[in-house]
mmCIF file of C-alpha atoms and ligand atoms in Angstrom:
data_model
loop_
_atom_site.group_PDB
_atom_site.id
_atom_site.type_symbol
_atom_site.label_atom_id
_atom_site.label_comp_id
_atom_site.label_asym_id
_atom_site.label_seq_id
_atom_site.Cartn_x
_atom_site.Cartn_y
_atom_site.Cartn_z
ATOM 1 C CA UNK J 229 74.841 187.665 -42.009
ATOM 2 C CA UNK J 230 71.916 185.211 -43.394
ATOM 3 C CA UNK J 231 74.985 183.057 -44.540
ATOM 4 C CA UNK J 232 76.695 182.582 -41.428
ATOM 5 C CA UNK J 233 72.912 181.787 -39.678
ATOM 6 C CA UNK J 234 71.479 179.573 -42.819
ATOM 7 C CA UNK J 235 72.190 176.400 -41.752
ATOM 8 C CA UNK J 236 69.754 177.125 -38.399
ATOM 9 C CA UNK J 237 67.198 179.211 -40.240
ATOM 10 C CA UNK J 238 66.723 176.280 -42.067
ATOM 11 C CA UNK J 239 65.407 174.665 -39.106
ATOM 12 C CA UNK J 240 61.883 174.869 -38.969
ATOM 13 C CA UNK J 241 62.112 175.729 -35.158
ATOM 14 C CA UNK J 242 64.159 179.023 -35.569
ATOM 15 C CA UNK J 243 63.749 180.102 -39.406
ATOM 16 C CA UNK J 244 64.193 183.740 -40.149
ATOM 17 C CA UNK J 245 61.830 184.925 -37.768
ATOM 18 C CA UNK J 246 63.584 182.981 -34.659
ATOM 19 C CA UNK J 247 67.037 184.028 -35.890
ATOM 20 C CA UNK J 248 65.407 187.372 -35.822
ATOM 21 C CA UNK J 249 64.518 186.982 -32.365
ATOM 22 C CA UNK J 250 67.968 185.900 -31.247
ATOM 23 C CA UNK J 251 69.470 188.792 -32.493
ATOM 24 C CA UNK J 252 67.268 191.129 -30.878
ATOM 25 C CA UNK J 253 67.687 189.081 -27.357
ATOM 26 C CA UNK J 254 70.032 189.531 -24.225
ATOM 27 C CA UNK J 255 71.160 187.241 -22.143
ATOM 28 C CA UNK J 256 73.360 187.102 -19.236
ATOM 29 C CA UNK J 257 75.437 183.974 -18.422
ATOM 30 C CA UNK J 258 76.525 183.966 -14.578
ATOM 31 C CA UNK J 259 79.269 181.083 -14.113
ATOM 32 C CA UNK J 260 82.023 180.672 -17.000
ATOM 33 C CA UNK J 261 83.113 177.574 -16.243
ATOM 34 C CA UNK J 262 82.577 174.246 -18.265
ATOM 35 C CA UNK J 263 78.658 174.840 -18.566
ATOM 36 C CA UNK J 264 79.162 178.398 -18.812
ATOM 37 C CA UNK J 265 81.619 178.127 -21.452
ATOM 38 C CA UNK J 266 79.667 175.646 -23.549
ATOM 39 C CA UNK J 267 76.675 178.135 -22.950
ATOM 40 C CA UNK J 268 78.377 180.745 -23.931
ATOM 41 C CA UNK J 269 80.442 179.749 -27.315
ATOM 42 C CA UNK J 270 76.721 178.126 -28.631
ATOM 43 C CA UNK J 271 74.774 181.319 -28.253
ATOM 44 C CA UNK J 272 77.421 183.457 -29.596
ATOM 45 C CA UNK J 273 77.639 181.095 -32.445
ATOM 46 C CA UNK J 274 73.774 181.056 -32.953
ATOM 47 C CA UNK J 275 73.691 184.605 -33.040
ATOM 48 C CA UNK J 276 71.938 185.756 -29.810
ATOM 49 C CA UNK J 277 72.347 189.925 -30.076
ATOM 50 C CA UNK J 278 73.900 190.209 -26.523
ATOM 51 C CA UNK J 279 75.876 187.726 -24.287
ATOM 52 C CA UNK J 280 76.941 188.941 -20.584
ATOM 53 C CA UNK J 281 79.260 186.746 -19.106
ATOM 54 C CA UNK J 282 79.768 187.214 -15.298
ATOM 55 C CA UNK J 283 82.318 185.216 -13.611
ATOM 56 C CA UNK J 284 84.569 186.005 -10.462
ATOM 57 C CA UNK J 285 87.917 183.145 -11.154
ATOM 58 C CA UNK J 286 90.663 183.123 -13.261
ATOM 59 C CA UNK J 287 92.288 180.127 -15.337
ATOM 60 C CA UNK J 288 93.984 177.328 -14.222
ATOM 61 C CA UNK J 289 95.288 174.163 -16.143
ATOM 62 C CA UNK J 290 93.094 172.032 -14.348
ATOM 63 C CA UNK J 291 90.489 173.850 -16.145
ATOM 64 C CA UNK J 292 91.693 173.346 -19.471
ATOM 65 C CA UNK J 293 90.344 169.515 -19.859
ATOM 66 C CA UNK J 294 86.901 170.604 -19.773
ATOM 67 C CA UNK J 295 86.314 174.904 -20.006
ATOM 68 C CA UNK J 296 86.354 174.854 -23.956
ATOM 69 C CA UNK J 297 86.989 178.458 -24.580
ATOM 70 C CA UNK J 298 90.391 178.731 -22.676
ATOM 71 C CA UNK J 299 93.945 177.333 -23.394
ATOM 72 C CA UNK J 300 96.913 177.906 -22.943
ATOM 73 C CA UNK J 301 97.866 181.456 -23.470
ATOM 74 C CA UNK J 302 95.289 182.693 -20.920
ATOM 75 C CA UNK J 303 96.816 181.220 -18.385
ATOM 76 C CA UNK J 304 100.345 182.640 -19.337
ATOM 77 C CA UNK J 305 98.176 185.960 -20.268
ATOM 78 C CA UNK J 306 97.009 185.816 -16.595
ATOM 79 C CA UNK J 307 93.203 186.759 -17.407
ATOM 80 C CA UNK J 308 90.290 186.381 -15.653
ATOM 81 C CA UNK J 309 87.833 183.929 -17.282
ATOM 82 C CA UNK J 310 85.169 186.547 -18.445
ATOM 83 C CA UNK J 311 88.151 188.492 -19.835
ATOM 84 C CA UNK J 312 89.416 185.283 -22.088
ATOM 85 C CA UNK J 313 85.625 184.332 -22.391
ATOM 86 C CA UNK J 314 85.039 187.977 -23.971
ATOM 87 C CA UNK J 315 88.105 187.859 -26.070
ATOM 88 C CA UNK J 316 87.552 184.930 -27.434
ATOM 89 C CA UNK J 317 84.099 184.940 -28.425
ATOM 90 C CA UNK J 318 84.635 188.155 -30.187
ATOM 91 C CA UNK J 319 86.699 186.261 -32.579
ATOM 92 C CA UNK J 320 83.911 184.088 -33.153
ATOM 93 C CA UNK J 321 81.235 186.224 -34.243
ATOM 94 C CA UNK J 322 82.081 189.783 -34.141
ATOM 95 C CA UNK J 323 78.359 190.777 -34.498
ATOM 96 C CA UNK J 324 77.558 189.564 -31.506
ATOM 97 C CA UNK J 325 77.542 192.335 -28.364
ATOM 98 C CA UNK J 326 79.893 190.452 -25.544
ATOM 99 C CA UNK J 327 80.819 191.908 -22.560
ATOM 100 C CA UNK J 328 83.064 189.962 -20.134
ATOM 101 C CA UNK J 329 82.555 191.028 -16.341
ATOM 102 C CA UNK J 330 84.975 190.372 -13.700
ATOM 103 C CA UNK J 331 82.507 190.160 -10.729
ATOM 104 C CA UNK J 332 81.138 187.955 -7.191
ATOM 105 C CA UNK J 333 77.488 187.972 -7.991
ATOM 106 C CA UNK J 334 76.043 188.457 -4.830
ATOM 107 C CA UNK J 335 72.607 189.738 -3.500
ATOM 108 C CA UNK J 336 73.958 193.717 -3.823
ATOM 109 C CA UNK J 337 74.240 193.157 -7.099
ATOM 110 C CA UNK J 338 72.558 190.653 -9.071
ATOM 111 C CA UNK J 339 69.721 192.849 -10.163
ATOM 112 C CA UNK J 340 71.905 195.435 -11.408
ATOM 113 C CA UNK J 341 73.577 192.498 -13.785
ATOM 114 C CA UNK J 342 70.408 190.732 -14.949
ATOM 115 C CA UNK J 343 68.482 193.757 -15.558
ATOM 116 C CA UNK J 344 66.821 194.147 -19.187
ATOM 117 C CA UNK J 345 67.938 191.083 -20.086
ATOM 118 C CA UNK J 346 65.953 187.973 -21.313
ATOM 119 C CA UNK J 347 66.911 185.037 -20.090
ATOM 120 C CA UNK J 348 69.723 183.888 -17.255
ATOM 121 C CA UNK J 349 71.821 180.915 -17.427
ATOM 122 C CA UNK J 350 73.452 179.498 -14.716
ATOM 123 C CA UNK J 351 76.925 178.404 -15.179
ATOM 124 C CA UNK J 352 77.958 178.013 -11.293
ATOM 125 C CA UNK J 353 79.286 175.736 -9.194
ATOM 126 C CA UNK J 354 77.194 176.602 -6.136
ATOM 127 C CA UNK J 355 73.592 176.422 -4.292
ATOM 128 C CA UNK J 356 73.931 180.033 -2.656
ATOM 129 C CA UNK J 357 73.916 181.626 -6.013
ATOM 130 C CA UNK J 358 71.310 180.023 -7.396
ATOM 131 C CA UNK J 359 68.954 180.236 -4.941
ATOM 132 C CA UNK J 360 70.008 184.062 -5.176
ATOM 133 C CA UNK J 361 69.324 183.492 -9.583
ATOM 134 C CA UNK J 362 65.584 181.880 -8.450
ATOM 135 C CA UNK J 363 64.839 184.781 -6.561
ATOM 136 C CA UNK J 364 66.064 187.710 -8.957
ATOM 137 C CA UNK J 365 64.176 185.866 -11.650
ATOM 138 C CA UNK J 366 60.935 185.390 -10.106
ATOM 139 C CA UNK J 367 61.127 188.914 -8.929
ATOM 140 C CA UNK J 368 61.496 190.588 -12.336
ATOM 141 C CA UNK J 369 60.182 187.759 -14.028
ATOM 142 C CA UNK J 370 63.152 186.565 -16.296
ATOM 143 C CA UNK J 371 63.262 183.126 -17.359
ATOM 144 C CA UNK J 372 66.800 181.135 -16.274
ATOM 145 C CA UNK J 373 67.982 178.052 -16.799
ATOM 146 C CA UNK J 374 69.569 175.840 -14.060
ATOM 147 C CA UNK J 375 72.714 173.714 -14.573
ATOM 148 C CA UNK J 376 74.903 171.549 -13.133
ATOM 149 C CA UNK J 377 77.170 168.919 -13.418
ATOM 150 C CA UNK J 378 79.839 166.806 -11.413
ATOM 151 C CA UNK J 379 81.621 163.006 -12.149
ATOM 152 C CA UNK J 380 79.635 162.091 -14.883
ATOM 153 C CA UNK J 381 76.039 163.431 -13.581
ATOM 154 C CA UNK J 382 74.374 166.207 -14.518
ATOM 155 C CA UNK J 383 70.910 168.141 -13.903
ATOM 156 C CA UNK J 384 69.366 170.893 -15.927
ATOM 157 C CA UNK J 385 65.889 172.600 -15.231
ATOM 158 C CA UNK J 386 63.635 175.272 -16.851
ATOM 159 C CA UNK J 387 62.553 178.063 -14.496
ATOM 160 C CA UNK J 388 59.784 180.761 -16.111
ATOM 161 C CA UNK J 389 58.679 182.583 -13.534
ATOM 162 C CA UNK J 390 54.721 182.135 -12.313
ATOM 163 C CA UNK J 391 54.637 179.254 -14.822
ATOM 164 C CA UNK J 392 57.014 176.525 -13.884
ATOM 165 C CA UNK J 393 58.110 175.316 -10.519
ATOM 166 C CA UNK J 394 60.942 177.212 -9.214
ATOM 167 C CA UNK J 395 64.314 176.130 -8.492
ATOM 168 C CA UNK J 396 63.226 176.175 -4.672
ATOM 169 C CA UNK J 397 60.281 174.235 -5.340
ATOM 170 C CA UNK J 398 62.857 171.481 -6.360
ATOM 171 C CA UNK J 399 65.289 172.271 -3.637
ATOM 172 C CA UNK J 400 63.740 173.284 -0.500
ATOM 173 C CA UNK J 401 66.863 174.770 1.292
ATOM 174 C CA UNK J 402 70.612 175.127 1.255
ATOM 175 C CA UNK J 403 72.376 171.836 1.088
ATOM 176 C CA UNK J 404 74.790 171.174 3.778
ATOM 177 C CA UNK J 405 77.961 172.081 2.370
ATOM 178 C CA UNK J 406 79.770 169.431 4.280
ATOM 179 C CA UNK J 407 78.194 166.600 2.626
ATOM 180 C CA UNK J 408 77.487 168.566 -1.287
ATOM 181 C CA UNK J 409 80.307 167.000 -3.713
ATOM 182 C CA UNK J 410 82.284 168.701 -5.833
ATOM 183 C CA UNK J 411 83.757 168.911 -9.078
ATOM 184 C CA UNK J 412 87.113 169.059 -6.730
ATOM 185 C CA UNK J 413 86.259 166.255 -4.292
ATOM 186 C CA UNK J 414 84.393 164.027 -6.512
ATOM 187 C CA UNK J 415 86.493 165.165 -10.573
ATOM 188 C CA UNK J 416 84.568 165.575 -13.603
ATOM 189 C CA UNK J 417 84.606 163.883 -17.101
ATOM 190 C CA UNK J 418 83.954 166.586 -19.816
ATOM 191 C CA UNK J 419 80.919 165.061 -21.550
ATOM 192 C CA UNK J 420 78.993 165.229 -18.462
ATOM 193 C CA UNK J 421 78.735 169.375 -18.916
ATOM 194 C CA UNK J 422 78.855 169.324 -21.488
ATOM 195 C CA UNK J 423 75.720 167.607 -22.234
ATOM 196 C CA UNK J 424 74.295 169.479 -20.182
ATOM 197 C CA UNK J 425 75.408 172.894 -21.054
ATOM 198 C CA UNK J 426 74.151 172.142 -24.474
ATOM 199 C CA UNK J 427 70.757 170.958 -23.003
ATOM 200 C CA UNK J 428 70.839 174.891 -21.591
ATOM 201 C CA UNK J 429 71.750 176.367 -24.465
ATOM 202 C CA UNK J 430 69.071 174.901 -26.143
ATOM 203 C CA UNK J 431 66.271 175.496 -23.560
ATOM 204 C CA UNK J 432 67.792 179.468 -24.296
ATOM 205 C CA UNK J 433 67.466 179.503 -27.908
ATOM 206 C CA UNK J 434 63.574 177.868 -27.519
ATOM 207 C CA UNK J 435 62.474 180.497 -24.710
ATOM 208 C CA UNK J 436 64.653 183.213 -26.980
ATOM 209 C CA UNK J 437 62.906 182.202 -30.604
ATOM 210 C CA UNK J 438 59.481 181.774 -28.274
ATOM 211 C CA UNK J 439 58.777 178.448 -28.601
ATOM 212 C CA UNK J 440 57.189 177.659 -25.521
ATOM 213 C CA UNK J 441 55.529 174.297 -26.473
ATOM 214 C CA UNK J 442 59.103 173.204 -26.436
ATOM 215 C CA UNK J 443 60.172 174.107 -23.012
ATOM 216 C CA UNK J 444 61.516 171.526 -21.042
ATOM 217 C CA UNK J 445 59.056 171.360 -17.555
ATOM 218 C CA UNK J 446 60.508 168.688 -16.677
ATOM 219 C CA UNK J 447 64.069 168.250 -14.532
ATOM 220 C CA UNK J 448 66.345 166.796 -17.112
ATOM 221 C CA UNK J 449 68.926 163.924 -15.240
ATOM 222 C CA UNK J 450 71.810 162.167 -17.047
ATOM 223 C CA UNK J 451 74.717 160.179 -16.021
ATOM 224 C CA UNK J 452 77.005 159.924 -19.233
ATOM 225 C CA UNK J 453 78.825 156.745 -17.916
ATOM 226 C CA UNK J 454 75.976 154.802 -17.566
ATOM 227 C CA UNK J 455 74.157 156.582 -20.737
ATOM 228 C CA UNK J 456 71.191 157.284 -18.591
ATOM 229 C CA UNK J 457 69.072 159.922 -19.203
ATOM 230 C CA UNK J 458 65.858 160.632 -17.116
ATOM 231 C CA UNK J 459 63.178 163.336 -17.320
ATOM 232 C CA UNK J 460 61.427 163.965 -13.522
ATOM 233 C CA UNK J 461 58.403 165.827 -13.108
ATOM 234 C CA UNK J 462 58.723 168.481 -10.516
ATOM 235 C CA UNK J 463 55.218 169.889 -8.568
ATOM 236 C CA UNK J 464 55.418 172.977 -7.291
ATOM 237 C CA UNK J 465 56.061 173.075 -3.346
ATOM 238 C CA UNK J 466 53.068 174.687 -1.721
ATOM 239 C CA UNK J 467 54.844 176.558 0.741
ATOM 240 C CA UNK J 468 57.660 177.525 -1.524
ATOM 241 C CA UNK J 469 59.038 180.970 -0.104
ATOM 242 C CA UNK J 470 60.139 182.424 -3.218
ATOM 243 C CA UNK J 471 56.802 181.308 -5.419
ATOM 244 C CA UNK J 472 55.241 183.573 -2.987
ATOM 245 C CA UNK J 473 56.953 186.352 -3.419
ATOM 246 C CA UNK J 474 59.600 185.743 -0.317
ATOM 247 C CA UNK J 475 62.954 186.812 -1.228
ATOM 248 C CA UNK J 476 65.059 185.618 1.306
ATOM 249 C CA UNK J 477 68.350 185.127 -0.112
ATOM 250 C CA UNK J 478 68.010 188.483 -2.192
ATOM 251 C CA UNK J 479 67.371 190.557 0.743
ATOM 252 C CA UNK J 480 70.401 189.229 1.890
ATOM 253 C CA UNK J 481 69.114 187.578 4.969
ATOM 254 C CA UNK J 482 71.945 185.079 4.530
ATOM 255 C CA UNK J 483 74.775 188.421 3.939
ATOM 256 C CA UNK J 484 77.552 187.871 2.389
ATOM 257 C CA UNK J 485 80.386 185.548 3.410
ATOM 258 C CA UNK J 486 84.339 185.151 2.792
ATOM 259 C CA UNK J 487 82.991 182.108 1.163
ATOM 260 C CA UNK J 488 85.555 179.380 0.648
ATOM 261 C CA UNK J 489 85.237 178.250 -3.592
ATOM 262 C CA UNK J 490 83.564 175.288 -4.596
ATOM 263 C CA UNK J 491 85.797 172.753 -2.526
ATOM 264 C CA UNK J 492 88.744 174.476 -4.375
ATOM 265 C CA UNK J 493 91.774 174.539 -1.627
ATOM 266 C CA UNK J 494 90.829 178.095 -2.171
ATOM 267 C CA UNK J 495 89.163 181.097 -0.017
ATOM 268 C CA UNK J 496 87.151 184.239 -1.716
ATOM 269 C CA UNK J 497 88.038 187.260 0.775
ATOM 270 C CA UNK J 498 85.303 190.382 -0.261
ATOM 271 C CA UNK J 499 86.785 193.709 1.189
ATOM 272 C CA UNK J 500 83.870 196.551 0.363
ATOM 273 C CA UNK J 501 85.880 198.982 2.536
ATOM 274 C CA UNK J 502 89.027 198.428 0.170
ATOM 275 C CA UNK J 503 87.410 199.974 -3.189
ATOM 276 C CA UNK J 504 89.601 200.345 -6.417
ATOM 277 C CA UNK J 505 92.861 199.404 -5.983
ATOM 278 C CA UNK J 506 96.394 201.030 -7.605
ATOM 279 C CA UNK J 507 98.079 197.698 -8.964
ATOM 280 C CA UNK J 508 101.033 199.727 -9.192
ATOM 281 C CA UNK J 509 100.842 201.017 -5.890
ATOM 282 C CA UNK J 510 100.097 197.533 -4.188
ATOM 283 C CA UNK J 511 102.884 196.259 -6.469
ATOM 284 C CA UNK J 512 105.308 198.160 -5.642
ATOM 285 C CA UNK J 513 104.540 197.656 -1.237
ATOM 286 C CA UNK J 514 104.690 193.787 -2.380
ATOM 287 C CA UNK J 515 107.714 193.514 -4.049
ATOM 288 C CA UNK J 516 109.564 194.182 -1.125
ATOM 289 C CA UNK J 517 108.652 190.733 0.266
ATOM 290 C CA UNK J 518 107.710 188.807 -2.295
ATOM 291 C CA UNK J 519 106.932 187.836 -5.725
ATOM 292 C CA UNK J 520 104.392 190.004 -7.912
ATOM 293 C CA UNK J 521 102.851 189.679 -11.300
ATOM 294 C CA UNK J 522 100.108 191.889 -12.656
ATOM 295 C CA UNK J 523 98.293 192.778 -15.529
ATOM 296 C CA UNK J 524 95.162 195.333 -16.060
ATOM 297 C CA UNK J 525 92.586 192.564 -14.552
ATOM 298 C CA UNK J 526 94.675 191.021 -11.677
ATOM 299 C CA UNK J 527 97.584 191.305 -9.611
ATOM 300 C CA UNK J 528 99.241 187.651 -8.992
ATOM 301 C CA UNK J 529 101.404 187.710 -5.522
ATOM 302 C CA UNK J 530 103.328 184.953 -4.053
ATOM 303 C CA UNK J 531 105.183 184.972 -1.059
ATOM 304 C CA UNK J 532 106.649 181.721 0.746
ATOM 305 C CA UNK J 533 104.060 178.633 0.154
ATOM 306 C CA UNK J 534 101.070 181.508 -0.417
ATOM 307 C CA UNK J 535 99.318 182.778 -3.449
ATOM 308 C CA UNK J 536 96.598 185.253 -3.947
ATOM 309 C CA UNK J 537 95.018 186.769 -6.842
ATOM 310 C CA UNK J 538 93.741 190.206 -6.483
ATOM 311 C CA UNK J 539 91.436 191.833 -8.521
ATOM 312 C CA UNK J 540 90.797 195.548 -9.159
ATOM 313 C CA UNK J 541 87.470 195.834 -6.788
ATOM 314 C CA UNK J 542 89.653 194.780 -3.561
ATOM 315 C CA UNK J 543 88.559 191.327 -4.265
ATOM 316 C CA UNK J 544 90.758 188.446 -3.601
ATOM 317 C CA UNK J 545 91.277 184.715 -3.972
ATOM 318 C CA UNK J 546 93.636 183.177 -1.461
ATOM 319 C CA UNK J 547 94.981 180.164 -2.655
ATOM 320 C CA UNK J 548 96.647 176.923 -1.059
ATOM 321 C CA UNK J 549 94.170 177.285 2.053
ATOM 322 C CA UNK J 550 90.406 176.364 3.248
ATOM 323 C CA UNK J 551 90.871 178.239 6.389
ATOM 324 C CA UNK J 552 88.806 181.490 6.258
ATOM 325 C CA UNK J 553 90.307 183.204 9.270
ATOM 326 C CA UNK J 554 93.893 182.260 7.831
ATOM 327 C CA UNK J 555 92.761 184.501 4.309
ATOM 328 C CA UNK J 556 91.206 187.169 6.444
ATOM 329 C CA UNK J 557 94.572 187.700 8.100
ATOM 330 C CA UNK J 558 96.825 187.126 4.939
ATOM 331 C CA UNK J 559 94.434 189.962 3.298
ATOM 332 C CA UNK J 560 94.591 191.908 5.789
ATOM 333 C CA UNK J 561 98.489 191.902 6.500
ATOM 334 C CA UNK J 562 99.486 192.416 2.544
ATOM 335 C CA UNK J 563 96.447 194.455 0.778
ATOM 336 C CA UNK J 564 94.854 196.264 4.149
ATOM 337 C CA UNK J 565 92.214 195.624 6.023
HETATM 338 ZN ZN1 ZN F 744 58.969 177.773 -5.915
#
């Protein structure tokens, strides 16, 4: 395996004691979109001895211009991203431990998924989970690495817990959602993650090969178009909740919502009462009125200008709509409420 690893070891920031490192380190990617996806395919290439990959979407061709890891076939194959995330990387570097989880990550369950890991990198496309990252992080004291990226902007920072500034120390509260851009509203050129995404991959492999002169403290800013890049010092907020210990979002004191996705004409519905679901059995009650596709990791279902895509946890993603009491109903009048 030296072979496949010497052109880094030569690097007098890894060498064979860094590359050591990496493959003795975990880390757990939450987000597989274009930042995650970047993330992801550089640290499996650099040899980093675990990857998680957490995301809760499947694949649409609208991804394809920028989510490097996915084509064509995945979307035929209908998988879930950390499904064609996990099978892809595995042809990359079968060394590398990869496990691909179809999952919300919400406050219930975020420390279960970052636990004994390393380092977390955030590959989302909203505030509410990574306020909900800060907090984990700071609690159990795991390093992660903010991203994010939209038209051709992008912003990366380096949280290490009781070191650094926190990512609430940089953003005091929620942005209003009304007003908050998105990759939807506002498109996205490629470069733009993916500059970034490589800026995060990087920060990994330093914090993973412990070279913690060369942490970034600083919030990285770039705008690709105008080939700007700027590098903002952040204080830490004295009254920062979660720098003292205050947990807020992880203690779920902002619960859980039917959250509508990242200004996708899209709505998340969360059903814990539903639990593991027969495809077979929902499959064959839907058939009856409409049209029905499933695989192992999702059940597709279309029935006159509707779509949803349900996953095996009760989960679903209503498409075509922003109207959260519309999905509500739709899920409950065709999987149960
Ligand atoms: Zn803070």
């Amino acid at each position: 395996m030296v072979d496949r690893y010497s052109r880094q070891i030569l690097f007098p920031g890894i060498g064979k004691k860094g590359q050591e490192k990496l493959g003795n380190s975990s880390v757990v990617i939450i987000g597989c979109g274009a930042l995650g996806t970047i993330i992801a395919t550089t640290l499996v290439r650099a040899g980093v001895g675990k990857v998680r990959i957490i995301d809760r979407d499947f694949i649409e061709y609208h991804n394809l211009q920028r989510q490097v890891i996915f084509d064509e076939d995945d979307i035929k194959d209908q998988l879930p991203k950390a499904i064609a995330a996990e099978r892809h990387l595995k042809r990359v570097n079968s060394s590398v431990k990869i496990e691909g989880i179809v999952a919300d990550v919400n406050y219930t369950n975020i420390e279960k998924f970052i636990r004994n890991t390393d380092l977390v990198l955030d590959g989302l496309d909203n505030f509410e989970t990574r306020f909900l990252i800060n907090d984990a992080s700071l609690k159990h004291g795991i390093p992660w690495v903010y991203g994010g990226a939209i038209s051709s902007l992008g912003m990366t920072m380096t949280i290490i817990p009781h070191e650094t500034p926190c990512f609430r120390c940089f953003c005091a509260a929620m942005p209003n959602l009304q007003v908050v851009p998105t990759c939807d509203t506002a498109g996205v050129i490629g470069p733009a993650p993916f500059i970034i995404g490589s800026l995060q991959a990087t920060e990994a492999i330093k914090i993973l090969v412990e070279a913690k002169k060369q942490i970034n403290r600083n919030l990285i800013s770039i705008d690709v178009w105008k080939g700007a890049f700027y590098s903002i010092e952040i204080s830490p907020r004295p009254d920062c909740p979660a720098c003292h210990g205050e947990y807020e979002f992880l203690e779920g004191k902002f619960g859980v919502k039917t959250t509508s996705l990242c200004g996708q004409n899209a709505v998340q519905v969360l059903s814990p009462k539903v639990g593991e679901l027969s495809f077979k059995e929902l499959a064959a009650r839907l058939e009856a009125v409409g049209k029905v596709t499933y695989n192992e990791f999702m059940l597709h279902f279309e029935i006159d200008s509707q779509e949803m895509v349900i996953f095996p946890d009760g989960r679903a993603i209503i498409k075509n709509t922003t109207d959260e009491s519309l999905a509500r109903g739709l899920y409950a009048k065709y999987i149960g409420a």
